[in-house]
Structures are given as C-alpha cells and as structure tokens.
DNA sequence: TGTCCGATATCCT
DNA sequence: GGATATCGGACAT
C-alpha cells in the first residue's frame, strides 16, 4: 500500500502526475489524518529558474533536494507558511514536487486548497525536514487505487513564481484533478 | 550584522 | 484585480 522508493525515483514530471489520486497519510496523536492529493507542481533544478536549486544552488535550506526521491523537503515562506515538497528522481538531481492541495478523507467539510493550509491540516513543520516517506512512522503516501481518467488532469502554469521570467513562470508544470 | 524578499492566505475594492 | 502581514534564510557587507 505505502509507496516505495521505486515510485519516487522516477522522472519528476511523471511523479508529479502520478501523485494525483494517491493518499497522503499522517499519524498524529495515534490518529490518522488522510487526504487525496489533487494538486501538485514540479520543480526541476538546476535548469528551472523557479526552483530553489536553480543553477545547482546548494544551501542548508535546500540540501534535501539533492537526496534520492522519497524524502520531505519542507520550508517556511512569507514568514508564516510551511510548504511540503517531496524529493524525486536520483541523488544529485535536485528535483521535487510541491504538494499543493488534498481532498480530506476524514473531514470533508474542510477545504485544503493551498500548500500553507495543507501543512496546517496535516500538522507539518520543520521537524519533517528530510523525513523519509518510505520508512517514516508519522507520514507516508499510499496507493488506494483511486482511479480517474488522464483527461481529468488539468495542466496549468505554477503559482506565485512570476519572478522566474516568461518561460519558466508559464510552463505548465502544475497538475490538478478537479473531480473531487 | 544588515538588508532584501518570498513556491501564501486573506481581506479589500 | 491589488495590498499586506510577517520572519527566517540567503547573501552582501
């Protein structure tokens, strides 16, 4: 059920698309918080100007991007919001997928439609930096065989990266399922 | 040590 | 559509 390393070490665009419909699971105070992933974005350094690893930039913050696929890259933006990313592909390929939204399984009334809200909903913070999704006891991703058609995946430009210039801010590396 | 600014959310018009 | 709160990290000094 839990996704294994093989899933995450595939090319990043493939992982970003295939994460849609998978279930993010968080164990918090002996309870499970679960949500169907419905929105992702791919960040493919070093060529991608919108990526933190553009031109192989390597800092304390983004070091985990250089890991193998399947680890959490989590960081704070705007001084108040955490963002959950999953590393992908091979070691020394600084690529990742930003998890932007889920459809909550447990509490369907709540809208989890943004990376900041998502981290609040799943109780995620900096302590998850570098967490291994294939072995962690408090966060992982499951394949519950939720199916949808390829044509139901909408592709759009990524959000909030106008600084990356005309080409990279417009490339359609954001993937959304709208059926949920 | 200081300055700049963001992979957002929310409220406003 | 636009403004802005808010603060740690990146990088220059």
Tab-separated table of C-alpha atoms (C1' of nucleotides) in Angstrom:
chain	number	residue	atom	x	y	z
A	1	UNK	CA	0.000	0.000	0.000
A	2	UNK	CA	2.672	2.501	1.017
A	3	UNK	CA	4.572	3.882	-1.974
A	4	UNK	CA	8.112	2.552	-2.160
A	5	UNK	CA	11.369	4.086	-3.265
A	6	UNK	CA	10.874	2.917	-6.865
A	7	UNK	CA	7.898	5.238	-7.235
A	8	UNK	CA	9.789	8.352	-6.169
A	9	UNK	CA	12.958	7.805	-8.194
A	10	UNK	CA	11.097	8.146	-11.493
A	11	UNK	CA	11.352	11.339	-13.554
A	12	UNK	CA	9.829	14.282	-11.699
A	13	UNK	CA	7.038	15.155	-14.134
A	14	UNK	CA	5.866	11.553	-14.035
A	15	UNK	CA	5.893	11.511	-10.230
A	16	UNK	CA	4.055	14.850	-10.091
A	17	UNK	CA	1.265	13.481	-12.290
A	18	UNK	CA	1.103	10.075	-10.630
A	19	UNK	CA	0.923	11.528	-7.131
A	20	UNK	CA	-2.544	12.789	-8.068
A	21	UNK	CA	-5.114	10.435	-6.566
A	22	UNK	CA	-2.611	8.978	-4.087
A	23	UNK	CA	-3.348	9.392	-0.393
A	24	UNK	CA	-1.162	11.398	1.957
A	25	UNK	CA	-1.305	9.853	5.420
A	26	UNK	CA	-0.164	11.482	8.649
A	27	UNK	CA	-0.176	9.782	12.022
A	28	UNK	CA	-0.797	12.399	14.689
A	29	UNK	CA	-1.550	11.595	18.328
A	30	UNK	CA	-2.432	7.997	17.412
A	31	UNK	CA	-4.959	9.128	14.808
A	32	UNK	CA	-4.658	9.129	11.042
A	33	UNK	CA	-5.132	12.267	9.003
A	34	UNK	CA	-5.679	11.388	5.342
A	35	UNK	CA	-6.229	13.297	2.123
A	36	UNK	CA	-6.346	12.521	-1.584
A	37	UNK	CA	-3.684	14.531	-3.397
A	38	UNK	CA	-5.414	16.699	-6.001
A	39	UNK	CA	-2.836	19.341	-6.897
A	40	UNK	CA	0.946	19.200	-7.427
A	41	UNK	CA	3.702	21.227	-9.026
A	42	UNK	CA	7.041	20.047	-10.434
A	43	UNK	CA	10.304	21.884	-9.738
A	44	UNK	CA	13.190	20.656	-11.815
A	45	UNK	CA	16.539	22.166	-10.937
A	46	UNK	CA	19.150	23.098	-11.948
A	47	UNK	CA	17.607	24.312	-15.214
A	48	UNK	CA	14.332	25.584	-13.718
A	49	UNK	CA	14.575	29.247	-12.794
A	50	UNK	CA	11.659	28.919	-10.352
A	51	UNK	CA	13.384	26.122	-8.421
A	52	UNK	CA	15.338	26.680	-5.231
A	53	UNK	CA	18.049	24.558	-6.809
A	54	UNK	CA	18.348	26.702	-9.944
A	55	UNK	CA	21.896	26.536	-11.258
A	56	UNK	CA	22.654	23.875	-8.668
A	57	UNK	CA	22.198	26.312	-5.810
A	58	UNK	CA	23.016	24.361	-2.680
A	59	UNK	CA	22.209	25.726	0.791
A	60	UNK	CA	21.267	24.497	4.254
A	61	UNK	CA	17.634	25.024	3.355
A	62	UNK	CA	17.504	23.021	0.137
A	63	UNK	CA	20.141	20.365	0.826
A	64	UNK	CA	17.487	17.636	0.922
A	65	UNK	CA	16.579	18.367	-2.702
A	66	UNK	CA	19.820	16.645	-3.603
A	67	UNK	CA	18.728	13.428	-1.900
A	68	UNK	CA	17.154	10.434	-3.614
A	69	UNK	CA	13.431	10.558	-4.303
A	70	UNK	CA	11.043	9.964	-1.417
A	71	UNK	CA	12.160	12.473	1.226
A	72	UNK	CA	10.335	15.531	2.598
A	73	UNK	CA	11.608	18.955	1.593
A	74	UNK	CA	9.730	21.335	3.878
A	75	UNK	CA	10.440	25.025	4.357
A	76	UNK	CA	8.851	28.274	5.543
A	77	UNK	CA	7.690	31.035	3.174
A	78	UNK	CA	6.394	34.522	3.846
A	79	UNK	CA	7.447	34.127	7.443
A	80	UNK	CA	4.391	32.034	8.293
A	81	UNK	CA	3.538	29.176	5.971
A	82	UNK	CA	5.194	25.770	5.654
A	83	UNK	CA	5.348	24.117	2.229
A	84	UNK	CA	5.532	20.348	1.768
A	85	UNK	CA	7.592	19.061	-1.138
A	86	UNK	CA	8.632	15.522	-1.991
A	87	UNK	CA	12.046	14.872	-3.481
A	88	UNK	CA	12.110	12.866	-6.676
A	89	UNK	CA	14.375	11.032	-9.065
A	90	UNK	CA	18.011	10.236	-8.374
A	91	UNK	CA	20.567	11.525	-5.885
A	92	UNK	CA	22.282	14.716	-7.040
A	93	UNK	CA	19.298	15.546	-9.250
A	94	UNK	CA	17.795	18.443	-7.252
A	95	UNK	CA	14.174	17.917	-8.269
A	96	UNK	CA	10.978	17.863	-6.237
A	97	UNK	CA	7.194	18.019	-6.294
A	98	UNK	CA	5.245	20.579	-4.276
A	99	UNK	CA	2.052	19.148	-2.785
A	100	UNK	CA	-0.443	21.994	-3.078
A	101	UNK	CA	-3.845	20.551	-2.202
A	102	UNK	CA	-5.687	17.471	-0.978
A	103	UNK	CA	-9.259	16.344	-0.640
A	104	UNK	CA	-9.624	15.429	3.033
A	105	UNK	CA	-10.976	11.930	3.591
A	106	UNK	CA	-11.799	12.306	7.252
A	107	UNK	CA	-13.277	15.799	7.380
A	108	UNK	CA	-14.860	16.554	4.057
A	109	UNK	CA	-16.136	19.966	5.024
A	110	UNK	CA	-12.677	21.481	5.321
A	111	UNK	CA	-11.035	22.890	2.215
A	112	UNK	CA	-7.337	22.068	1.983
A	113	UNK	CA	-6.616	24.084	-1.127
A	114	UNK	CA	-3.157	25.568	-0.755
A	115	UNK	CA	0.289	24.493	0.407
A	116	UNK	CA	0.172	26.585	3.578
A	117	UNK	CA	-3.245	25.293	4.602
A	118	UNK	CA	-2.166	21.771	3.743
A	119	UNK	CA	0.672	21.871	6.255
A	120	UNK	CA	-1.677	23.237	8.910
A	121	UNK	CA	-4.178	20.481	8.203
A	122	UNK	CA	-1.550	17.717	8.390
A	123	UNK	CA	0.276	19.304	11.368
A	124	UNK	CA	3.555	19.570	9.478
A	125	UNK	CA	6.506	21.754	10.399
A	126	UNK	CA	10.272	21.955	10.146
A	127	UNK	CA	10.738	18.768	12.141
A	128	UNK	CA	9.753	16.878	8.975
A	129	UNK	CA	12.713	18.226	7.036
A	130	UNK	CA	14.441	15.226	5.455
A	131	UNK	CA	11.821	12.727	6.704
A	132	UNK	CA	11.877	9.525	4.625
A	133	UNK	CA	8.376	8.825	3.281
A	134	UNK	CA	9.254	5.193	2.641
A	135	UNK	CA	10.107	4.435	6.292
A	136	UNK	CA	8.591	7.171	8.484
A	137	UNK	CA	6.082	6.166	11.127
A	138	UNK	CA	4.341	9.544	11.087
A	139	UNK	CA	3.969	10.418	7.383
A	140	UNK	CA	3.743	8.398	4.203
A	141	UNK	CA	1.827	8.085	0.920
A	142	UNK	CA	-0.481	5.206	-0.001
A	143	UNK	CA	-1.889	3.962	-3.268
A	144	UNK	CA	-5.554	3.261	-2.627
A	145	UNK	CA	-6.258	2.618	-6.291
A	146	UNK	CA	-8.369	5.715	-6.682
A	147	UNK	CA	-8.941	5.968	-10.401
A	148	UNK	CA	-9.675	8.792	-12.792
A	149	UNK	CA	-9.082	9.463	-16.450
A	150	UNK	CA	-5.935	11.043	-17.790
A	151	UNK	CA	-8.167	13.651	-19.419
A	152	UNK	CA	-9.304	14.770	-15.952
A	153	UNK	CA	-5.834	16.094	-15.168
A	154	UNK	CA	-5.656	19.815	-15.833
A	155	UNK	CA	-2.241	21.321	-16.594
A	156	UNK	CA	-1.552	24.975	-15.773
A	157	UNK	CA	1.362	27.312	-15.025
A	158	UNK	CA	2.745	27.183	-11.495
A	159	UNK	CA	1.537	29.618	-8.839
A	160	UNK	CA	3.388	32.533	-7.310
A	161	UNK	CA	6.626	32.395	-9.292
A	162	UNK	CA	6.385	35.420	-11.572
A	163	UNK	CA	9.973	36.253	-10.667
A	164	UNK	CA	11.140	33.260	-12.718
A	165	UNK	CA	10.726	35.019	-16.057
A	166	UNK	CA	8.410	34.491	-19.001
A	167	UNK	CA	9.403	30.976	-19.913
A	168	UNK	CA	9.637	29.280	-16.523
A	169	UNK	CA	6.679	31.079	-14.962
A	170	UNK	CA	4.443	29.947	-17.801
A	171	UNK	CA	5.475	26.347	-18.315
A	172	UNK	CA	2.580	24.046	-17.419
A	173	UNK	CA	4.060	22.064	-14.574
A	174	UNK	CA	1.077	22.359	-12.225
A	175	UNK	CA	-1.259	19.375	-12.240
A	176	UNK	CA	-4.785	19.425	-10.846
A	177	UNK	CA	-7.675	16.977	-10.629
A	178	UNK	CA	-10.931	18.836	-10.396
A	179	UNK	CA	-13.362	15.967	-9.970
A	180	UNK	CA	-13.131	15.755	-6.146
B	1	DT	C1'	25.423	42.276	11.264
B	2	DG	C1'	22.159	44.267	7.909
B	3	DT	C1'	19.074	44.263	4.058
B	4	DC	C1'	16.005	42.107	0.969
B	5	DC	C1'	12.214	39.303	-0.259
B	6	DG	C1'	9.347	35.191	-0.863
B	7	DA	C1'	6.707	28.010	-4.406
B	8	DT	C1'	0.740	32.177	0.732
B	9	DA	C1'	-3.697	33.325	2.615
B	10	DT	C1'	-6.932	36.582	3.322
B	11	DC	C1'	-9.285	40.661	3.085
B	12	DC	C1'	-10.366	44.622	0.244
B	13	DT	C1'	-12.407	47.059	-3.919
C	1	DG	C1'	-7.756	42.731	-9.857
C	2	DG	C1'	-4.416	44.597	-5.554
C	3	DA	C1'	-2.491	45.175	-0.744
C	4	DT	C1'	-0.229	43.268	3.073
C	5	DA	C1'	1.113	40.646	7.372
C	6	DT	C1'	5.381	38.616	8.981
C	7	DC	C1'	10.127	36.418	9.708
C	8	DG	C1'	13.895	33.165	8.523
C	9	DG	C1'	17.156	32.316	5.008
C	10	DA	C1'	20.316	33.946	1.564
C	11	DC	C1'	23.709	36.793	0.531
C	12	DA	C1'	26.210	41.023	0.752
C	13	DT	C1'	28.877	43.821	3.793
